[in-house]
Coordinates of C-alpha atoms in Angstrom, one line a residue:
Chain Q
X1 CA 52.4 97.3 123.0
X2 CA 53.5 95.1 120.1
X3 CA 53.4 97.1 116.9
X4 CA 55.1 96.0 113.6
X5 CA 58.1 94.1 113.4
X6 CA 60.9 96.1 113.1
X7 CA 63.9 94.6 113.0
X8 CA 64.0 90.8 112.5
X9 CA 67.0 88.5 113.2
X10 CA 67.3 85.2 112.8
X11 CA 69.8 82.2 113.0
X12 CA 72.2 84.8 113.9
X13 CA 76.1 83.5 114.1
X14 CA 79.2 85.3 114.6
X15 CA 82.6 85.7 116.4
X16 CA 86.1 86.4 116.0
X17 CA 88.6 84.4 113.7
X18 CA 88.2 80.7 114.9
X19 CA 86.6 81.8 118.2
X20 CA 82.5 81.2 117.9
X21 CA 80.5 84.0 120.1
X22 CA 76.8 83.8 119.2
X23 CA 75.3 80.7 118.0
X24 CA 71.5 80.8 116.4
X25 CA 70.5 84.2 118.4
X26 CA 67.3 85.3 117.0
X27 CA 65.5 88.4 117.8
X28 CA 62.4 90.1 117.0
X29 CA 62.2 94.6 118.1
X30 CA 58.6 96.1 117.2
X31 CA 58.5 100.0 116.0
X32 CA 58.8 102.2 119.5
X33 CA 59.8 98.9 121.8
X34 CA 62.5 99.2 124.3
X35 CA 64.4 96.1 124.9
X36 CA 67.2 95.0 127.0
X37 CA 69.8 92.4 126.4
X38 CA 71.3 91.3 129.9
X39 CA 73.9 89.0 130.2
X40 CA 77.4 88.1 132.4
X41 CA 80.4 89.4 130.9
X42 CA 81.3 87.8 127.5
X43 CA 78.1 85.9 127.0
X44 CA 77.7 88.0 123.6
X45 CA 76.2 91.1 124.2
X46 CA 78.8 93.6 122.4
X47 CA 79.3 91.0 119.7
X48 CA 75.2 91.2 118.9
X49 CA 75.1 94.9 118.9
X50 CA 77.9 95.2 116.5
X51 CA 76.8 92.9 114.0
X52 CA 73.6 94.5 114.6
X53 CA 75.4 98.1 113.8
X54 CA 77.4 96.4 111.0
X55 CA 80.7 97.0 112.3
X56 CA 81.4 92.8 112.5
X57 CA 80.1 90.7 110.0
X58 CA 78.3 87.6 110.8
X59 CA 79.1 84.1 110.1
X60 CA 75.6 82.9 110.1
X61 CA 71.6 84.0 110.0
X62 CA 69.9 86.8 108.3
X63 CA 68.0 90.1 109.8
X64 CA 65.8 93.0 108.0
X65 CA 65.1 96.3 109.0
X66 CA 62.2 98.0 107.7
X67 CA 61.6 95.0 105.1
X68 CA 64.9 95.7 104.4
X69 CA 68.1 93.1 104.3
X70 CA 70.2 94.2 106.9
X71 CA 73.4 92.7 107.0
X72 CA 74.3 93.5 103.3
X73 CA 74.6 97.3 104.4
X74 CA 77.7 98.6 105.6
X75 CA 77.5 100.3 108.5
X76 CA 77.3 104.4 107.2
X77 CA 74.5 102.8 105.0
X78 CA 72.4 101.8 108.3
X79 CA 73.4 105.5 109.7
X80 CA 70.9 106.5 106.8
X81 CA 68.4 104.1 107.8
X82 CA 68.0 105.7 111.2
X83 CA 70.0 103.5 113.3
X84 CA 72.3 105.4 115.9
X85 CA 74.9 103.7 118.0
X86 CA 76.3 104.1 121.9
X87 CA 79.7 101.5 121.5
X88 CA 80.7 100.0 124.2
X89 CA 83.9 102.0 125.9
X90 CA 82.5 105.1 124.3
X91 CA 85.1 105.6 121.9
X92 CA 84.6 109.1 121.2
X93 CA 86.9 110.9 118.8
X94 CA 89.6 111.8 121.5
X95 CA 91.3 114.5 119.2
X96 CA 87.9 116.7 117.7
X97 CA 85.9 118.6 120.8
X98 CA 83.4 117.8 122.0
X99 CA 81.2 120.0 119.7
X100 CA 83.1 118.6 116.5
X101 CA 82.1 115.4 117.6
X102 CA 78.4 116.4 117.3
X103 CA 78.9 118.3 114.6
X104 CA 80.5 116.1 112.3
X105 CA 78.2 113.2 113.5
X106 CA 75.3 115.6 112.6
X107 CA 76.2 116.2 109.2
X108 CA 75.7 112.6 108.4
X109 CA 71.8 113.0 109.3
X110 CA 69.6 112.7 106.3
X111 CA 69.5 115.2 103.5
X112 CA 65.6 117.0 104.3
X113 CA 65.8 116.5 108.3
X114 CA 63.7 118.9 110.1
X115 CA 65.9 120.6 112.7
X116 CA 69.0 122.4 111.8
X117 CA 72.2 121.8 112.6
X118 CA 72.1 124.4 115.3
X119 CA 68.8 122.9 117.0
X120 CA 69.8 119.5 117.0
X121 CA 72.9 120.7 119.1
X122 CA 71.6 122.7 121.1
X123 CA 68.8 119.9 121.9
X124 CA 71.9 117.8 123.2
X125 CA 73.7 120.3 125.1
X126 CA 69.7 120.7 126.7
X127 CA 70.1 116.9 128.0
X128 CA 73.7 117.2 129.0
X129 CA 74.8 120.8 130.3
X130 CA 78.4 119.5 131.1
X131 CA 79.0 119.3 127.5
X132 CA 78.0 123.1 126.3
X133 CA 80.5 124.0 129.2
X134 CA 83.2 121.9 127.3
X135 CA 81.9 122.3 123.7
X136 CA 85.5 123.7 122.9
X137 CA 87.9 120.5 125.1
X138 CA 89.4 118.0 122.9
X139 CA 87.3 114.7 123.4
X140 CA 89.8 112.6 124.9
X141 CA 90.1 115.0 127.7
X142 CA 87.0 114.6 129.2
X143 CA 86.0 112.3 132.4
X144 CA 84.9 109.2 131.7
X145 CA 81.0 110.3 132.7
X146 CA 81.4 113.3 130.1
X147 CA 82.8 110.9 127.7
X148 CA 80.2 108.9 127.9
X149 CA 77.3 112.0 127.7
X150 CA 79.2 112.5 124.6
X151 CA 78.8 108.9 123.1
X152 CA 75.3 109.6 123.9
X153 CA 75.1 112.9 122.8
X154 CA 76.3 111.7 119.5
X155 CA 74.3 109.2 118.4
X156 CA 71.2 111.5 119.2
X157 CA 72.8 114.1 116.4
X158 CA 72.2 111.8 114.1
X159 CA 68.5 111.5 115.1
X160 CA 68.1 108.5 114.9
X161 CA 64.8 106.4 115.0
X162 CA 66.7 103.3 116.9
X163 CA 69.1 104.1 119.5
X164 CA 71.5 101.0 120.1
X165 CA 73.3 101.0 123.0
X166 CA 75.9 99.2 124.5
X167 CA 76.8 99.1 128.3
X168 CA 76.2 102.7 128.9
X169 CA 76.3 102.1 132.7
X170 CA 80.2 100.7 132.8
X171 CA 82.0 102.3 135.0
X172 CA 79.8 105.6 135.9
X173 CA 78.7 107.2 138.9
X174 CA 74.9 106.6 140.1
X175 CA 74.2 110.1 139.3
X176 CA 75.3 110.0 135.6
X177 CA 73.8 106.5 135.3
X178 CA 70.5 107.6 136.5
X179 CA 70.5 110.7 134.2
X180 CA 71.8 108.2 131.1
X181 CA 68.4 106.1 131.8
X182 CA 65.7 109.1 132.4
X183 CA 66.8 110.0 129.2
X184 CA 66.5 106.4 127.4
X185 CA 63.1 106.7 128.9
X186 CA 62.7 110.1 127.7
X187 CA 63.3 109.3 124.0
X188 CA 61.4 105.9 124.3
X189 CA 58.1 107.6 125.0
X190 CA 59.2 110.0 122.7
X191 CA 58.7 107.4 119.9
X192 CA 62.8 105.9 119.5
X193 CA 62.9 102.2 120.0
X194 CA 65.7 101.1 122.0
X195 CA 68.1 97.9 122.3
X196 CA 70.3 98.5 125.0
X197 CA 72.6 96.0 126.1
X198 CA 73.8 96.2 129.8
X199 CA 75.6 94.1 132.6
X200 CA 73.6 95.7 135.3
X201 CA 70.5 93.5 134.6
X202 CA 68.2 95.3 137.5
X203 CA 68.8 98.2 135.9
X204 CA 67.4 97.6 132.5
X205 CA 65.0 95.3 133.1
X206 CA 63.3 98.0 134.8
X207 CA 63.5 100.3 131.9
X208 CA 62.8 98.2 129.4
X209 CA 59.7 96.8 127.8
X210 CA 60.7 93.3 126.7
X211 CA 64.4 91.3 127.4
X212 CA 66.1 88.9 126.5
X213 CA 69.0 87.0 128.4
X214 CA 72.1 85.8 126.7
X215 CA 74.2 83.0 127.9
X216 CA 77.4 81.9 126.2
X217 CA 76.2 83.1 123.0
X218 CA 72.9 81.8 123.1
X219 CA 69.1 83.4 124.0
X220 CA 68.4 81.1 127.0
X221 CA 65.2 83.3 128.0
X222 CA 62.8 85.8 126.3
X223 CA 59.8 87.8 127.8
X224 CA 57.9 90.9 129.2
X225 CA 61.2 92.3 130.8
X226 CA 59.4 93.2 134.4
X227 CA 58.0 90.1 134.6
X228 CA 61.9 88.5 133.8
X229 CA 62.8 90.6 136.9
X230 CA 59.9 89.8 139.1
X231 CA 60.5 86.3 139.1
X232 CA 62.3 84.8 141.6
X233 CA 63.7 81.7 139.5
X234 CA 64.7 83.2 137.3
X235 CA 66.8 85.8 139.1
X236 CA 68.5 83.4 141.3
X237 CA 69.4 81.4 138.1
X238 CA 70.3 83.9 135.8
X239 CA 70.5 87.8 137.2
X240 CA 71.4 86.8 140.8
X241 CA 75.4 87.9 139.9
X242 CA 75.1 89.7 137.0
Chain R
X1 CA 121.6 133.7 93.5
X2 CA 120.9 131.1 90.4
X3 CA 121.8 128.3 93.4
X4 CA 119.8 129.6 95.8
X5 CA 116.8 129.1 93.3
X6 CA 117.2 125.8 92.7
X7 CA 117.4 125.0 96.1
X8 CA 114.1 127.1 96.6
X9 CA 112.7 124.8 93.6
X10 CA 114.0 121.8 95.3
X11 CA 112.5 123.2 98.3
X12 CA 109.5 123.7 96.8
X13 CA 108.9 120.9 95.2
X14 CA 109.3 118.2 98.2
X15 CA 107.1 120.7 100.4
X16 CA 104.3 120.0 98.1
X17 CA 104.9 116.0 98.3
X18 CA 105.0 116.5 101.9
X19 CA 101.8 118.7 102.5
X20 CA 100.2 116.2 100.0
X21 CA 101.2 113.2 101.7
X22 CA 100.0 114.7 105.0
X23 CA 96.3 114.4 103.6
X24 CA 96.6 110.6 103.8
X25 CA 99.2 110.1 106.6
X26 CA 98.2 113.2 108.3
X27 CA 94.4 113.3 108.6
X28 CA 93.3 109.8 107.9
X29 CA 96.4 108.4 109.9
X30 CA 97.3 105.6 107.2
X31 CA 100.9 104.5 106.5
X32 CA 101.8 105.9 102.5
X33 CA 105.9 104.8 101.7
X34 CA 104.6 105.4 98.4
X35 CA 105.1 109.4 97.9
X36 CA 107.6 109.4 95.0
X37 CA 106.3 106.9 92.9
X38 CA 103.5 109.1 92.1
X39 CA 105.9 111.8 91.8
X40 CA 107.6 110.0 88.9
X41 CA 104.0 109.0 87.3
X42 CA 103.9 112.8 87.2
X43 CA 107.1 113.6 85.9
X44 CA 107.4 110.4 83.7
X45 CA 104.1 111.0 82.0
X46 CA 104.7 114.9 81.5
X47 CA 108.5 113.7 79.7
X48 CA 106.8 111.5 77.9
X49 CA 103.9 113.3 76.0
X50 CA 106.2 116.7 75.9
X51 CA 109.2 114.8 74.3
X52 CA 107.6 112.2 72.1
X53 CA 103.9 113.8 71.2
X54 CA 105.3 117.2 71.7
X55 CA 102.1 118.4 74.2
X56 CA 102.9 121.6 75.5
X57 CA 103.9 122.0 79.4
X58 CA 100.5 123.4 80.3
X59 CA 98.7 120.5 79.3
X60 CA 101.1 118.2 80.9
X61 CA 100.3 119.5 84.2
X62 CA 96.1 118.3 84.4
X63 CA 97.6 115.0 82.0
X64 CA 100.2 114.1 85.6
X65 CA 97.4 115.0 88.1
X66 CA 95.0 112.7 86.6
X67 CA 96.9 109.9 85.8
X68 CA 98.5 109.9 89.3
X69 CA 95.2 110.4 90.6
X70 CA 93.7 107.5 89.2
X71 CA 97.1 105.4 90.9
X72 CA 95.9 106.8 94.0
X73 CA 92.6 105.7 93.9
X74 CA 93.5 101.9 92.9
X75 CA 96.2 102.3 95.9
X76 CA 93.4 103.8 98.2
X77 CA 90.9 100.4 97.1
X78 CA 93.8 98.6 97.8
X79 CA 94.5 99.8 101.3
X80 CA 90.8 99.1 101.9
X81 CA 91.7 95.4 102.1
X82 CA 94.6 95.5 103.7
X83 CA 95.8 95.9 107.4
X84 CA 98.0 98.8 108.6
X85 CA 101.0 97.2 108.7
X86 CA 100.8 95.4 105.5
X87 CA 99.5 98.3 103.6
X88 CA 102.9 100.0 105.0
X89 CA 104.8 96.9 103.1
X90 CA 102.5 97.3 100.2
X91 CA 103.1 101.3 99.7
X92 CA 106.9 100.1 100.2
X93 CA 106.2 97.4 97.2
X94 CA 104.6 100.2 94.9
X95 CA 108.2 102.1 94.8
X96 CA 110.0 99.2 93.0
X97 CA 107.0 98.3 90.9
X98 CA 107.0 101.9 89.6
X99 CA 110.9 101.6 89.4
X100 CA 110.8 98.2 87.2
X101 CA 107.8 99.5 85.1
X102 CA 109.8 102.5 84.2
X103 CA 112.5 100.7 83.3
X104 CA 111.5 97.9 81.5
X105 CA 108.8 99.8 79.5
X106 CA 109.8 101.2 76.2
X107 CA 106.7 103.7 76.3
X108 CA 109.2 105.5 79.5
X109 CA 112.6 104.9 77.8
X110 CA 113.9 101.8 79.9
X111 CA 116.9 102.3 82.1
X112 CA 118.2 105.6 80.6
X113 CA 115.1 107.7 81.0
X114 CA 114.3 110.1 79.1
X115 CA 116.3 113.6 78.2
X116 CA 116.0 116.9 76.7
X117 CA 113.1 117.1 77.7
X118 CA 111.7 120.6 76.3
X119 CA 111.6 123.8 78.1
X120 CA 108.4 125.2 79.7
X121 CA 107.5 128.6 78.2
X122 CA 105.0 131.5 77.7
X123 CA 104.8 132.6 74.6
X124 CA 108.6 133.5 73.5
X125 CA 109.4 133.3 77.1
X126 CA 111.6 130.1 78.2
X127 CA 110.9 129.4 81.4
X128 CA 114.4 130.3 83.8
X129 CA 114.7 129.3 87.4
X130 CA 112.7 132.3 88.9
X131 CA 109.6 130.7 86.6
X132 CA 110.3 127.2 88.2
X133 CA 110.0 128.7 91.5
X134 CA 106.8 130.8 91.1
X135 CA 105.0 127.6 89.6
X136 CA 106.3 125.4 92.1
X137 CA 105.0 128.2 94.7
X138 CA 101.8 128.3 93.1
X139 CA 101.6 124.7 93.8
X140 CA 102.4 124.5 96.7
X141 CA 100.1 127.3 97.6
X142 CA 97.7 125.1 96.1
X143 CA 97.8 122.1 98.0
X144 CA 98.1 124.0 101.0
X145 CA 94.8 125.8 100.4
X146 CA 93.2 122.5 99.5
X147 CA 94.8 121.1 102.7
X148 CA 93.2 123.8 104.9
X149 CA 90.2 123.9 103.4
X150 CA 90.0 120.0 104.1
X151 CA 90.8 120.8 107.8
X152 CA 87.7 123.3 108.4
X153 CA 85.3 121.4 106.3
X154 CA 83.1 118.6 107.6
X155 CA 84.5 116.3 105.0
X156 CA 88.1 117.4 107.1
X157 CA 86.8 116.1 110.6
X158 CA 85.2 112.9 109.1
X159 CA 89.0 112.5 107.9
X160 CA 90.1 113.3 111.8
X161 CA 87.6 110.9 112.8
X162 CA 88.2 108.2 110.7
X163 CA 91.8 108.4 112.4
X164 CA 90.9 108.6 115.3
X165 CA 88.3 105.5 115.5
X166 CA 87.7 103.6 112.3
X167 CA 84.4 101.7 113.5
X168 CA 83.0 104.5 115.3
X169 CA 83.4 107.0 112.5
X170 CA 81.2 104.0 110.5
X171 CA 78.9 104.0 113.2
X172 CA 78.2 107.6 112.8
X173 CA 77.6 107.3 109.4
X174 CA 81.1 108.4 108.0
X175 CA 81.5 106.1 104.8
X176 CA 85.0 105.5 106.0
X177 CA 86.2 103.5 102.7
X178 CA 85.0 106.3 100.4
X179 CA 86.8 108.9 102.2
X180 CA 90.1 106.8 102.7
X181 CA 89.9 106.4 98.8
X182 CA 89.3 110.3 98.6
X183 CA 92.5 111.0 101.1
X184 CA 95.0 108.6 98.9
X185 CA 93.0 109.8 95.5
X186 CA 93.9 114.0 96.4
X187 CA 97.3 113.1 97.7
X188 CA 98.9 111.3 94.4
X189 CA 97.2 113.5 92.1
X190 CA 99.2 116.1 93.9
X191 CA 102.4 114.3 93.8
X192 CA 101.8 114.1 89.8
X193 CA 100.9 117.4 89.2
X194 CA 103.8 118.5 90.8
X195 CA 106.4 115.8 88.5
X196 CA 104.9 117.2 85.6
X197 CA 107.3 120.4 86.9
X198 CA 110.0 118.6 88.5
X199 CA 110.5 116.5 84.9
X200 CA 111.3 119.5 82.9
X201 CA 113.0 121.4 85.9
X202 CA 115.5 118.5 86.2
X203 CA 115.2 118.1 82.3
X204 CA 115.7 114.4 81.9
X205 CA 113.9 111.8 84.1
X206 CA 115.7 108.3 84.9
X207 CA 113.8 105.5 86.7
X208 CA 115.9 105.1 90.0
X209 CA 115.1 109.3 90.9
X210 CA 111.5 107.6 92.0
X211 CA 112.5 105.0 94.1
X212 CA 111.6 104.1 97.6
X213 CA 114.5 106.1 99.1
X214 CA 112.9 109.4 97.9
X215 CA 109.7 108.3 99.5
X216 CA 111.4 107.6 102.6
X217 CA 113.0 111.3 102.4
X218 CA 109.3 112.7 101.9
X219 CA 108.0 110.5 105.3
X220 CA 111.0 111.9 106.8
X221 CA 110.2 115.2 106.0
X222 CA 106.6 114.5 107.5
X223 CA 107.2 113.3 110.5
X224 CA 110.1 115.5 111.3
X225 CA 108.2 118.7 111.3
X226 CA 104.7 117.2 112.1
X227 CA 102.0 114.7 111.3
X228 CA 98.8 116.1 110.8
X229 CA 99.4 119.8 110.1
X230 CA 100.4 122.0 107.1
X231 CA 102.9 123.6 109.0
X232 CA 104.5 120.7 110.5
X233 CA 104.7 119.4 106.4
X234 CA 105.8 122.6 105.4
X235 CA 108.6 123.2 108.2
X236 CA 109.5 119.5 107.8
X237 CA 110.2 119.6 104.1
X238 CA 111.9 123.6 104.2
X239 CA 114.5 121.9 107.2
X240 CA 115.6 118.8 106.1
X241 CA 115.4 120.2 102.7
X242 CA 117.7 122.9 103.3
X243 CA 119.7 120.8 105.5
X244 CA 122.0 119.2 102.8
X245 CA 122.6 122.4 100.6
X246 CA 123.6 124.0 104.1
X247 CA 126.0 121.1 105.0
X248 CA 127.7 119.4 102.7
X249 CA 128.6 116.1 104.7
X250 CA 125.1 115.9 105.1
X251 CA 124.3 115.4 101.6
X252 CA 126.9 112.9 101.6
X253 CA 125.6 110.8 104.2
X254 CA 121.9 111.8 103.7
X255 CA 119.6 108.8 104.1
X256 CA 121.9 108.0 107.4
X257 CA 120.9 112.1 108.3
X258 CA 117.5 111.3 107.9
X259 CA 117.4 107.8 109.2
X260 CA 118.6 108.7 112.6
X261 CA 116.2 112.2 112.7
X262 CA 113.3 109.7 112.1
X263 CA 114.6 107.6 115.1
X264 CA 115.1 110.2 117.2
X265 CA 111.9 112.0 116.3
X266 CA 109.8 109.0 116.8
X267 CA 111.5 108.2 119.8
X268 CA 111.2 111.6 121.8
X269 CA 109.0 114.0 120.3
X270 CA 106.4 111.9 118.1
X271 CA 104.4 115.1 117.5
X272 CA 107.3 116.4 115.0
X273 CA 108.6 119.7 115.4
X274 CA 105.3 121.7 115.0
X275 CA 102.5 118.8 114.9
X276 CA 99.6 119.1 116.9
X277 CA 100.5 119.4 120.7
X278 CA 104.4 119.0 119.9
X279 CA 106.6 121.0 122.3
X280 CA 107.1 123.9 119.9
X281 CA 103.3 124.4 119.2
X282 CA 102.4 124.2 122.6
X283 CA 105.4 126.8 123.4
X284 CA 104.5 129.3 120.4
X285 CA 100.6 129.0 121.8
X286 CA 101.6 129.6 125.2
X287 CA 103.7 132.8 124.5
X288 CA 101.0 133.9 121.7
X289 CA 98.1 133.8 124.3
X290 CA 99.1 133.5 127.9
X291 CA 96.2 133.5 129.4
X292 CA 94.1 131.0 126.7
X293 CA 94.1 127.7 129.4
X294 CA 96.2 124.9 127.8
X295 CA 94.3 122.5 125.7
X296 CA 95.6 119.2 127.4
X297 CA 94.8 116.0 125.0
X298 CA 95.1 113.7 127.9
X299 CA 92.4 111.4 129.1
X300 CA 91.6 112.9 132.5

């Protein structure tokens, strides 16, 4: 299961202004791996996957990517690396459709990518339907399920080779939720390796491969993630509200 | 008639400024109080070289787009560093910076500016009104088709996105502080290029004709008939350009004219007069296609 590091983080420390959120969180994610990072509300999640993605800049540690420093890169420069992004809330571009969403998120793929333009859209509007039907809405007028098809939908325009995502679940109906997952699956046998942060620990600890649980900034646990949500101590200590 | 084509000059003139500035408060959404300072790099570099080194009036023209250009840019790496609202205050600096460097340096002509500056011409041809106008059309229909070009192009929607959602545009790979730079880069050199016509036009350039209040008068102009589109800039800057030849208490009172339309404006119809989903675009798309279903921007 365990194939070449990665991505490698270690020491990591960041947070806002004066306010410490993560304190010495260090990671390791093989090629093709799918792991989960389950935690309560505002034990650090977020904050991990955007200084992961390059959008907050860490106070402490070090990671590479690839043999490659990470956190020197700005975050269009990890884009090119093959790193796609879910944020948290969706944030889609309310203003663009929903197809110049993909479109202009497409046009930052590498220069020499396989598929055209046209494919790669039309591979996404193949996983989510509901968004060829509103390919011409403005963004910011879909549901909150569409919206968040579309968060997904755009990170896979840029075709990336690491899908992070961040609380995809929030807020959704079971139905959208379930689809959401088959497709992480889909793409993780498909070869994409996956760090997905989610509040719904059951949830990704059965899709996942290996987790790791955050608590007030810090990794407090690490391991196969089925066997983390097998076992009975550690459920009722750490996943019993979450 | 020899009125009404300085007014169309006028008009001209300030509805380039305002479809330039658009590109950077527009389509990248940041705050620019800074419009007429390029302006007068513009118009003081193109007095300067025509009076003084005796260039002729087609070479000014490239001469005040670059040189505003390269302002732009150092203001576009400045905003880079800067929050919103203190970029605002540091556009809003720029003005009397420009103001005090025009005065106080003898290259411009300190505080009397520069006259007599020479007539444009074509061959034995001196340039009249009518001439002004069809350059400062040209221009303008310049801008505009760089503006629209920028709206259908990718580089357009990465501009749309970047307003939109800075982080997530970076998260798609949109190298937001290039682009930003790009936006601020396009819209001075604009402004220039079109001072190297205004300086000639007016024929003598003092320092206080670039000062903030112009730049206010260009915002005005841009918010009035609409962020974000060429039409709104154009209807923005051919209204409340008109506005004070067509009334003449208005030109007496016409930063308190302007004042109070921007308060008003942003108060109950933020779009502008013909911005993306104002009233009147939503009304002129409803009566041009009745049947097209109304593209709501709501979240739903």
């Amino acid at each position: 299961m365990k194939g070449e590091s990665l991505l490698s983080v270690s020491g990591l420390g960041a947070g806002y202004g004066k306010i410490q959120v993560l304190r010495d969180v260090s990671l390791e994610v093989a090629e093709g791996e799918f792991t989960a990072i389950v935690g309560a509300n505002g034990a650090g999640k977020t904050t991990l996957l955007t200084c992961l993605m390059g959008l907050l800049r860490p106070t402490a540690g070090s990671a590479t990517f690839r043999g490659r420093s990470l956190f020197d890169l700005s975050a269009h420069r990890r884009v090119e690396l093959g790193i796609g992004y879910i944020p948290e809330g969706r944030r889609v571009f309310a203003e663009l459709s929903v197809e110049e969403n993909l479109r202009v998120t497409a046009t930052r793929r590498p220069r020499g990518a396989a598929a055209g333009e046209r494919e790669v859209l039309e591979r996404i509007y193949g996983h989510f339907p509901r968004l060829a039907e509103r390919r011409n809405q403005a963004a910011g007028s879909l549901s909150g399920g569409e919206q968040q098809m579309l968060a997904f939908g755009r990170a896979l325009a840029l075709e990336p080779s690491v899908l992070i995502a961040d609380e995809i679940s929030l807020g959704l109906a079971p139905i959208v939720v379930d689809r959401l997952f088959e497709l992480l699956g889909e793409l993780h046998r498909a070869g994409t390796t996956i760090i997905l942060a989610e509040q719904n620990a059951r949830l990704a600890l059965e899709a996942a491969q290996t987790a790791y649980v955050l608590e007030a900034g810090r990794v407090i646990l690490r391991g196969p993630a089925r066997e983390l949500g097998a076992d009975p101590k550690v459920v009722d200590a750490y996943l019993q509200h979450l | 008639m020899s009125y009404l084509l300085v007014v169309g000059v006028t008009i001209a003139i300030y509805a380039v400024l305002t479809v330039a500035l658009n590109m950077v408060v527009g389509y990248v959404g940041q705050p620019n109080l800074a419009q007429s300072a390029f302006l007068g790099l513009g118009a003081y570099f193109a007095a300067v070289l025509s009076t003084r080194y005796h260039l002729g009036f087609w070479w000014t023209i490239p001469v005040a787009f670059g040189v505003a250009g390269i302002a732009g840019f150092a203001l576009g790496a400045i905003s880079l560093r800067l929050r919103e609202d203190f970029l605002a205050i540091t556009t809003i600096g720029l003005n009397f910076v420009m103001v005090a460097v025009f005065q106080y340096l003898p290259f411009f002509g300190g505080a009397v500016g520069i006259y007599s500056i020479p007539v444009p011409s074509i061959g034995e041809h001196h340039f009249g009104n009518l001439d002004y106008l069809i350059l400062a059309a040209a221009m303008l229909a310049l801008v505009v088709g760089v503006s629209k070009y920028l709206e259908r192009s990718w580089l357009g929607a990465s501009l749309f996105a970047i307003r939109d959602d800075e982080s997530a545009a970076a998260s798609v790979g949109i190298p937001v502080a290039s682009y930003k730079v790009v936006a601020f880069t396009l819209s001075a050199a604009f402004a220039g290029m079109v001072g190297s016509l205004y300086a000639p036009f007016l024929s003598a350039v003092t320092p206080t004709s670039f000062g903030f209040t112009e730049s206010v008068v260009i915002l005005s102009m841009l918010i009035f008939g609409g962020l974000g589109t060429v039409r709104g800039a154009l209807l923005g800057a051919l209204v409340l350009g008109a506005l004070p030849e067509a009334f003449r208490f208005i030109s007496n009172f016409r930063l308190l004219t302007y004042g109070v339309i921007l308060l008003l404006m942003l108060r109950f119809q933020p779009q502008g007069l013909a911005g993306e989903a104002s009233a009147v675009s939503r009304l002129v798309g409803r009566l041009a296609s009745p049947l097209r279903k109304s593209r709501d921007h709501g979240p739903a």
